[in-house]
mmCIF file of C-alpha atoms and ligand atoms in Angstrom:
data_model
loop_
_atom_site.group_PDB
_atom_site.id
_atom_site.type_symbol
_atom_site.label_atom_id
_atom_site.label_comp_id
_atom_site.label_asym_id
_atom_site.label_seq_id
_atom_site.Cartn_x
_atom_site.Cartn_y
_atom_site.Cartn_z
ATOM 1 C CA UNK A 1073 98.599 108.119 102.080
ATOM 2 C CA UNK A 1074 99.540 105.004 100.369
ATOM 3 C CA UNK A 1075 102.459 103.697 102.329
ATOM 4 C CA UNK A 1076 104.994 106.481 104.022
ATOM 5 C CA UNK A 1077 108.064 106.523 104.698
ATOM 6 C CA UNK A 1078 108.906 105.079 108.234
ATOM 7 C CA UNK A 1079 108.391 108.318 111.346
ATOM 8 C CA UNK A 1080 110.330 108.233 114.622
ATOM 9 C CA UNK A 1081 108.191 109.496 117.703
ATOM 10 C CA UNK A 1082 110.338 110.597 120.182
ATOM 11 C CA UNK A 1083 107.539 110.539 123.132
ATOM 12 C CA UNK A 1084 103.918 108.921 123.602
ATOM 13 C CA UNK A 1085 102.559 112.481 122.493
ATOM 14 C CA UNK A 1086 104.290 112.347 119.332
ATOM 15 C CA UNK A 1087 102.761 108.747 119.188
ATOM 16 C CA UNK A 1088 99.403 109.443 119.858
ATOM 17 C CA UNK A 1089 99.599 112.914 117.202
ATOM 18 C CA UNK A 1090 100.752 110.576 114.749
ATOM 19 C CA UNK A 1091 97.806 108.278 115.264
ATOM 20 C CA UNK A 1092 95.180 111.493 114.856
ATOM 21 C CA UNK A 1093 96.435 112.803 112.066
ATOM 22 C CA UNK A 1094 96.494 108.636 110.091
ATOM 23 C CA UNK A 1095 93.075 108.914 111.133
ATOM 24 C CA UNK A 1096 92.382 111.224 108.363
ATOM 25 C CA UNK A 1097 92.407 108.635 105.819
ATOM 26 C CA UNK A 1098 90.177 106.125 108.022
ATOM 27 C CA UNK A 1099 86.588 105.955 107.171
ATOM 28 C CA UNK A 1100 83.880 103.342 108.067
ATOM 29 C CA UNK A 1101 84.958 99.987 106.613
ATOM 30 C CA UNK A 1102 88.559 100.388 107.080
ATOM 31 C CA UNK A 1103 90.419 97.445 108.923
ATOM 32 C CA UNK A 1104 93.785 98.824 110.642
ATOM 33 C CA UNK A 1105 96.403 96.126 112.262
ATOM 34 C CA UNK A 1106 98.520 97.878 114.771
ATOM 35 C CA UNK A 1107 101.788 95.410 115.239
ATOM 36 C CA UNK A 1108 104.414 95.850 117.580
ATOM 37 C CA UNK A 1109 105.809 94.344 121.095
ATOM 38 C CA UNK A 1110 104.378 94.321 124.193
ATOM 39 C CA UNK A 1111 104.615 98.136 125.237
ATOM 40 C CA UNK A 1112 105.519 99.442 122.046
ATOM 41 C CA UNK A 1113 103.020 102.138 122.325
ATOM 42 C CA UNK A 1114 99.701 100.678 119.975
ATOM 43 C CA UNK A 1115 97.123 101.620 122.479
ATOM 44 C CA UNK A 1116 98.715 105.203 122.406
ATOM 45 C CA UNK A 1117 98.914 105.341 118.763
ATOM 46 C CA UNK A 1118 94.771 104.006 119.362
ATOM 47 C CA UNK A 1119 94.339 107.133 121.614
ATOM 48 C CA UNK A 1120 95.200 109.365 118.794
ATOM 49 C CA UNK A 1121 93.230 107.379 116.326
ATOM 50 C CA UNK A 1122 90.217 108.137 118.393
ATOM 51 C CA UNK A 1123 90.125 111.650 119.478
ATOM 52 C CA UNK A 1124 91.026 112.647 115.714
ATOM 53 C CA UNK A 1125 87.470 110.787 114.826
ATOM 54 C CA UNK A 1126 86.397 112.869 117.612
ATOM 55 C CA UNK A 1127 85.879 110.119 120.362
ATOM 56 C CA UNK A 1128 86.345 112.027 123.743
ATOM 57 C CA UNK A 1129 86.029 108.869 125.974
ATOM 58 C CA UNK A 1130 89.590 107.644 127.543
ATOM 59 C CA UNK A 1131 90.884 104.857 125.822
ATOM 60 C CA UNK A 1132 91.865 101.340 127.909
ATOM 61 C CA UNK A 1133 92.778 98.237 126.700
ATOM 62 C CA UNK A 1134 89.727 95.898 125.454
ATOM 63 C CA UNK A 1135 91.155 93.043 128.087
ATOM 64 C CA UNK A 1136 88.789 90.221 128.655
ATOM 65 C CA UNK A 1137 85.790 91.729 125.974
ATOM 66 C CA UNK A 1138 88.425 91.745 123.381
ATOM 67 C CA UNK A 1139 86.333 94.570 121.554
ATOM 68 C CA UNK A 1140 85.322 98.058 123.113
ATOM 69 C CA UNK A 1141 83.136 100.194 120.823
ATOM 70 C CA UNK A 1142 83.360 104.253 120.510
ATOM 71 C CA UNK A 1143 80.840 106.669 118.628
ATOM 72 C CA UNK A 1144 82.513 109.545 117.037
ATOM 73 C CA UNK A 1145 82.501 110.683 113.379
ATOM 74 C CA UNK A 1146 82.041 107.124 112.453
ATOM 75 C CA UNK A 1147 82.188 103.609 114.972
ATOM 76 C CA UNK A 1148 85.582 102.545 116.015
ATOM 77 C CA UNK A 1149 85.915 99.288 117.382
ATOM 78 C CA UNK A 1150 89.436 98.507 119.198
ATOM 79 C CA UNK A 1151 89.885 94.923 119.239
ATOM 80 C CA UNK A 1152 92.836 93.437 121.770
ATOM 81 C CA UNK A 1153 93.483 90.174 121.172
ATOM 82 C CA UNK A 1154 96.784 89.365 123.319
ATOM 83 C CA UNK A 1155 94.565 86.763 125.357
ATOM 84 C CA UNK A 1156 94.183 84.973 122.337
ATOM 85 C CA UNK A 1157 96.282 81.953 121.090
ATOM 86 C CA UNK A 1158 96.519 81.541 117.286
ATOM 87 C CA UNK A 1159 94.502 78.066 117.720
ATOM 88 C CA UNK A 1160 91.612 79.180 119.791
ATOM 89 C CA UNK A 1161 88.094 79.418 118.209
ATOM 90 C CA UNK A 1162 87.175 82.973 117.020
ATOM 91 C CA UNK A 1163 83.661 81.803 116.117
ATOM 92 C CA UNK A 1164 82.166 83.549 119.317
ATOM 93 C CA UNK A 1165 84.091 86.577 118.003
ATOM 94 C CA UNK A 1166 82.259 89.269 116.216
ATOM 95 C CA UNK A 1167 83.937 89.023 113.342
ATOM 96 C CA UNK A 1168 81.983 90.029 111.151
ATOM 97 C CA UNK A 1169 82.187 93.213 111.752
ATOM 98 C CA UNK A 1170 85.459 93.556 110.245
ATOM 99 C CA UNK A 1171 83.620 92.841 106.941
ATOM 100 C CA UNK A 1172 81.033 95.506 107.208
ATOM 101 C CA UNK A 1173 80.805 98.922 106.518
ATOM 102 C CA UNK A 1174 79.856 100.657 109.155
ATOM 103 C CA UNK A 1175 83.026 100.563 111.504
ATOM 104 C CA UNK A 1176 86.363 101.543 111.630
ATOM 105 C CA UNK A 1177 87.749 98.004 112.800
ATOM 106 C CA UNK A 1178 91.709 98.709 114.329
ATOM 107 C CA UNK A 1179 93.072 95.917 116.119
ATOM 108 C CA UNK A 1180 96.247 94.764 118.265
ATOM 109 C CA UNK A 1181 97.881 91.632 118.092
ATOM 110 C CA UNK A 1182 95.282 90.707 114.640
ATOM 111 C CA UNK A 1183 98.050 89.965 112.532
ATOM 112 C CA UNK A 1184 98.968 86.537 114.618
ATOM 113 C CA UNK A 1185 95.481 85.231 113.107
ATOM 114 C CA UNK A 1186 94.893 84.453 109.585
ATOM 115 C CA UNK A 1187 91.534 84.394 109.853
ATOM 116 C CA UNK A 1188 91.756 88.309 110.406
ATOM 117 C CA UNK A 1189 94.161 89.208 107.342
ATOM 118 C CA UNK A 1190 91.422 90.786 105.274
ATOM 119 C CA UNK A 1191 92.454 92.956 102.495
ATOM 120 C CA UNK A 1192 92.393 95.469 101.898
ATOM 121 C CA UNK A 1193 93.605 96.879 105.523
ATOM 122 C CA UNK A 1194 95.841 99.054 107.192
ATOM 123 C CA UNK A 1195 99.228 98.055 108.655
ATOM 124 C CA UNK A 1196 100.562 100.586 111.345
ATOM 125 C CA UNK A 1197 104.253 98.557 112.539
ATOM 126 C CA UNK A 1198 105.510 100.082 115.506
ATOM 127 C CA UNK A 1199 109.107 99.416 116.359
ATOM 128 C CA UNK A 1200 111.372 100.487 119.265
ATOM 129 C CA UNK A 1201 114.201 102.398 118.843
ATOM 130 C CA UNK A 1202 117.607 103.574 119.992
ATOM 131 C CA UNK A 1203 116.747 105.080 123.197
ATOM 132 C CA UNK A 1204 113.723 104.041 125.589
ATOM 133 C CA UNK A 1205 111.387 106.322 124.134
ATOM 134 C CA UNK A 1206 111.899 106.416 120.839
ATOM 135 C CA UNK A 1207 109.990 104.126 118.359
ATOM 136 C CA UNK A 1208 110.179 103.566 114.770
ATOM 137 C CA UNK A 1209 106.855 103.686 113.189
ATOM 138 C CA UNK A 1210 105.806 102.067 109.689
ATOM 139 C CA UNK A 1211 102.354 102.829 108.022
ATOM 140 C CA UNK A 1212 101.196 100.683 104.895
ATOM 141 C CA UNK A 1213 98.241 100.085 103.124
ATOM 142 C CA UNK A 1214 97.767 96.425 101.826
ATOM 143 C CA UNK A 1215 95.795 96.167 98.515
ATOM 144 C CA UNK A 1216 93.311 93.792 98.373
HETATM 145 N N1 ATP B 2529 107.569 107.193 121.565
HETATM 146 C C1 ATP B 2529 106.642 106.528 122.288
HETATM 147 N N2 ATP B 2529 105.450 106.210 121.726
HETATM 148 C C2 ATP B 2529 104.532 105.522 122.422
HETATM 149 N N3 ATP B 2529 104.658 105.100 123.687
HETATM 150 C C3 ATP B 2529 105.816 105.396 124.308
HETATM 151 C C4 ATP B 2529 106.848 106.116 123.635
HETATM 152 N N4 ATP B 2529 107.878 106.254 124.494
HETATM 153 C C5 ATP B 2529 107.511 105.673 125.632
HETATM 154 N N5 ATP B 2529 106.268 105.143 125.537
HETATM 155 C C6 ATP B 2529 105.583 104.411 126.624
HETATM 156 O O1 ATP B 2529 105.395 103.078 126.199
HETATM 157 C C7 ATP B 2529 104.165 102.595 126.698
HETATM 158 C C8 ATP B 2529 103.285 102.127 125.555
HETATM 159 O O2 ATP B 2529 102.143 101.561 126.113
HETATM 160 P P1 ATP B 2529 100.951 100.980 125.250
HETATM 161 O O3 ATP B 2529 99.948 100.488 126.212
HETATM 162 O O4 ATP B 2529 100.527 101.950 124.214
HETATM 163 O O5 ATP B 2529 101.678 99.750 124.519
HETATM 164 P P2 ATP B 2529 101.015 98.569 123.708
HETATM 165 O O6 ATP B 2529 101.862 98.351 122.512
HETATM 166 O O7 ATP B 2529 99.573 98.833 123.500
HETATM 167 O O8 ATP B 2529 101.216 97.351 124.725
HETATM 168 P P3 ATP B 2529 100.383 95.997 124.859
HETATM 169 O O9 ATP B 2529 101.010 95.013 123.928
HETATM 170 O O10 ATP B 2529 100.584 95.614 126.303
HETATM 171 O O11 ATP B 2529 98.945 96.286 124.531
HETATM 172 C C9 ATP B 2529 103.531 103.702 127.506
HETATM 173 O O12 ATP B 2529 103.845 103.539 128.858
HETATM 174 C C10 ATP B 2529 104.197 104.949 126.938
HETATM 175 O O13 ATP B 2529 104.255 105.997 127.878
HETATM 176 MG MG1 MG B 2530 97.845 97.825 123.966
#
């Protein structure tokens, strides 16, 4: 899966189904961007990232630690960084571990940060759509 053609979900199932089956082409090193609005449905697509790497635990929004960690086939770390302001310092941040090999780094609201656009990476672009469930959703791969 290079790039694909854009999907419409027509529920948060279909959302989160789309997520486990992308997560076939993760593997540890991988940095994925998830970008969309508030409530366009990137912690669901998350959900399905994790249980198809076999993560059982529930899946909630990092908040104030910015990073939660799962074990599953390989680390995923889920970075939220709405609290963040494109100026603050990320120097506290572990931010290395986007650069090592070991985790799957996938991340929400990354993109506003250029400190974060590491290549290559994963874009997933999540858009809404016609009706109020219905998003459009865009998967790319940027080359480094
Ligand atoms: N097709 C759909 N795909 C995903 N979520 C949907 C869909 N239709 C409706 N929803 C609803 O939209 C909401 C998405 O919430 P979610 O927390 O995943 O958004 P988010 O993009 O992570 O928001 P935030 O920016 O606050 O982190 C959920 O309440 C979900 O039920
Ligand atoms: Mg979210």
């Amino acid at each position: 899966m290079k790039s694909d053609l854009p999907k419409i979900t027509r529920n948060p199932a279909e959302t989160q189904e789309l997520g486990n089956r992308f997560s076939e082409n993760l593997s540890a090193g991988d940095v994925v961007f998830i970008i969309g609005e508030l409530g366009a449905g990137k912690t669901v697509f998350v959900k399905g990232i994790a249980a198809g790497l076999g993560i059982r635990e529930n899946i909630t929004s990092p908040s104030f630690n910015l990073v939660k960690t799962y074990q599953g086939r390989c680390t995923l770390n889920h970075y939220d960084f709405y609290r963040l302001n494109p100026g603050d310092d990320l120097s506290e941040l572990n931010v290395e571990a986007l650069q090592d090999d070991d985790s799957i780094c996938v991340i929400e609201w990354g993109e506003r940060f250029a400190i974060l656009h590491t290549t290559p990476r994963w874009e997933v672009r999540i858009k809404y759509s016609d009706s109020d469930i219905e998003r459009l959703i865009e998967i790319e791969r940027i080359a480094g």
